Amino acid sequence: AQAFADEIDKARMDTDSVGGIVECRIFGLPAGLGEPVFDRLDADLAKAVMSIGACKGVEIGLGFESARHRASQINDQMAIVDGKPVFLSNNSGGIQGGISNGETVILRAAFKPTPSIALAQRTVTKYGQEKTIGIKGRHDPCIVPRAVVVVEAMCALTVLDHLLSWRAYE
């Protein structure tokens, strides 16, 4: 955390900005939230979080890292422990086939650096002329610390929506 705070301070001193990643963990969800096609829990979470300004990507569980492995390395295998079925890992991030599996949901969202910076940057006017601009005033060197609660809120709203739908089916 201190290294990231130092990086934000360095960006501020350089009149620049940095992006970052927010991780959200959702505990205690029952297995069975979501649908396999249209109302997938993972798709709805991703849509909600991607609707946050400056969010450029969402991954659940291993996410993009899973593309570097074989299924035999990352499949969430199951076993019976104390008479109950349990997952031996949570590489899927608590969602399989669009449906919660009872494990902790793990979501990460990538946020781009704030584009409004004081450093001079090249652009083109509506008349097709090249121009250099520098935006004056107060600049956020990083919006990630403020995005944490927004990611949490969007995930909570999405989960609540799925819980209400799930309850209606019971």
C-alpha positions in Angstrom: 0.0 0.0 0.0 2.8 2.4 0.8 4.5 1.7 -2.5 1.3 2.6 -4.4 0.9 5.8 -2.3 4.5 6.7 -3.1 3.7 6.1 -6.8 0.7 8.4 -6.6 2.7 11.1 -4.9 5.4 10.8 -7.6 2.7 11.2 -10.3 1.4 14.3 -8.5 4.8 15.8 -8.4 5.3 15.1 -12.1 1.8 16.6 -12.9 0.9 13.2 -14.3 -1.4 10.4 -13.3 -1.4 6.7 -12.7 -4.0 3.9 -12.9 -4.4 0.8 -10.9 -6.4 -2.3 -10.0 -9.2 -2.6 -7.5 -10.0 -6.1 -6.1 -13.4 -6.9 -4.6 -14.2 -10.0 -2.7 -17.8 -11.1 -2.1 -18.2 -13.5 0.8 -21.1 -15.7 1.8 -23.0 -16.0 -1.5 -25.1 -19.1 -1.8 -24.4 -21.5 -4.7 -26.9 -21.0 -7.6 -27.0 -17.3 -8.2 -27.0 -16.5 -11.9 -28.0 -18.2 -15.1 -25.8 -20.0 -17.7 -26.6 -17.7 -20.6 -28.5 -14.4 -20.3 -28.3 -13.5 -16.6 -24.9 -14.7 -15.9 -23.6 -13.5 -12.5 -20.1 -12.9 -13.9 -21.4 -11.0 -16.9 -23.7 -8.8 -14.8 -20.9 -8.0 -12.3 -18.5 -7.1 -15.2 -21.2 -4.9 -16.8 -21.8 -3.1 -13.6 -18.2 -2.5 -12.9 -17.3 -1.6 -16.5 -20.0 1.1 -16.3 -17.8 3.0 -13.8 -15.9 5.8 -15.5 -12.2 5.0 -16.3 -12.7 1.2 -15.8 -11.0 -0.5 -18.7 -11.2 -4.1 -17.8 -12.7 -6.7 -15.4 -11.5 -10.2 -14.5 -13.0 -12.8 -12.2 -10.9 -15.4 -10.5 -7.6 -16.0 -12.4 -9.1 -14.0 -15.2 -6.6 -13.4 -18.0 -3.9 -15.5 -16.2 -6.1 -18.6 -16.8 -5.2 -18.4 -20.5 -1.6 -19.3 -19.7 -2.5 -22.6 -18.0 -3.9 -26.0 -18.9 -7.3 -27.0 -17.5 -5.6 -29.7 -15.4 -3.6 -27.0 -13.6 -6.5 -24.6 -12.8 -9.8 -26.6 -12.7 -11.4 -26.2 -9.3 -11.5 -29.8 -8.3 -13.8 -31.0 -5.5 -13.5 -33.5 -2.6 -15.6 -34.5 0.4 -14.3 -32.9 3.6 -16.1 -33.6 6.9 -18.9 -35.1 5.0 -19.4 -32.1 2.7 -18.4 -31.4 -0.9 -15.8 -28.6 -1.0 -13.7 -27.0 -3.8 -10.0 -27.5 -3.4 -9.2 -24.2 -5.0 -11.0 -21.1 -6.2 -9.4 -20.3 -9.6 -12.8 -19.6 -11.1 -13.3 -16.8 -8.6 -16.5 -18.3 -7.1 -18.5 -18.4 -10.4 -18.6 -21.3 -12.9 -20.7 -21.2 -16.0 -22.3 -17.9 -15.0 -23.5 -19.3 -11.7 -22.1 -18.8 -8.2 -20.6 -21.9 -6.7 -20.7 -21.0 -3.0 -17.0 -19.9 -2.9 -15.8 -16.3 -2.4 -16.3 -14.3 -5.6 -13.1 -12.5 -6.5 -13.3 -9.7 -9.0 -10.5 -7.3 -10.2 -11.1 -4.1 -12.1 -8.4 -2.1 -14.0 -8.7 1.7 -14.0 -6.8 3.8 -16.5 -4.8 6.9 -15.4 -6.8 10.1 -15.2 -6.4 11.6 -18.7 -6.7 15.3 -17.6 -3.1 16.2 -16.7 -1.1 19.4 -16.8 1.7 18.0 -19.0 1.5 19.2 -22.6 0.0 16.7 -25.0 -0.7 16.7 -28.7 -4.2 16.8 -30.2 -6.0 17.9 -33.3 -8.7 20.6 -33.4 -12.1 20.1 -35.1 -10.6 22.0 -38.0 -7.8 19.5 -38.5 -5.0 21.6 -37.0 -2.5 20.1 -34.7 -2.3 21.7 -31.3 -0.6 21.2 -28.0 -2.7 21.4 -24.8 -2.1 21.3 -21.1 -5.0 21.3 -18.8 -4.8 23.8 -16.0 -6.2 23.5 -12.5 -6.5 20.7 -10.0 -5.7 17.2 -11.2 -6.3 13.8 -9.6 -3.0 11.9 -9.8 -5.1 8.7 -9.3 -8.8 7.9 -9.0 -8.3 4.3 -7.8 -8.6 5.0 -4.1 -12.0 6.6 -4.7 -13.0 3.9 -7.1 -12.8 1.2 -4.3 -16.2 2.1 -2.8 -17.8 2.5 -6.2 -16.7 -1.0 -7.2 -18.0 -2.3 -3.9 -21.4 -0.6 -4.4 -21.8 -1.7 -8.0 -21.0 -5.3 -6.9 -23.4 -5.1 -4.0 -26.3 -3.8 -6.2 -25.6 -6.6 -8.7 -25.6 -9.3 -6.1 -28.7 -7.9 -4.5 -30.5 -8.0 -7.8 -29.5 -11.6 -8.3 -30.5 -12.5 -4.7 -34.0 -11.0 -5.3 -34.4 -12.9 -8.6 -33.1 -16.1 -6.9 -35.6 -15.7 -4.0 -38.5 -15.1 -6.5 -37.7 -18.5 -8.1 -37.8 -20.4 -4.8 
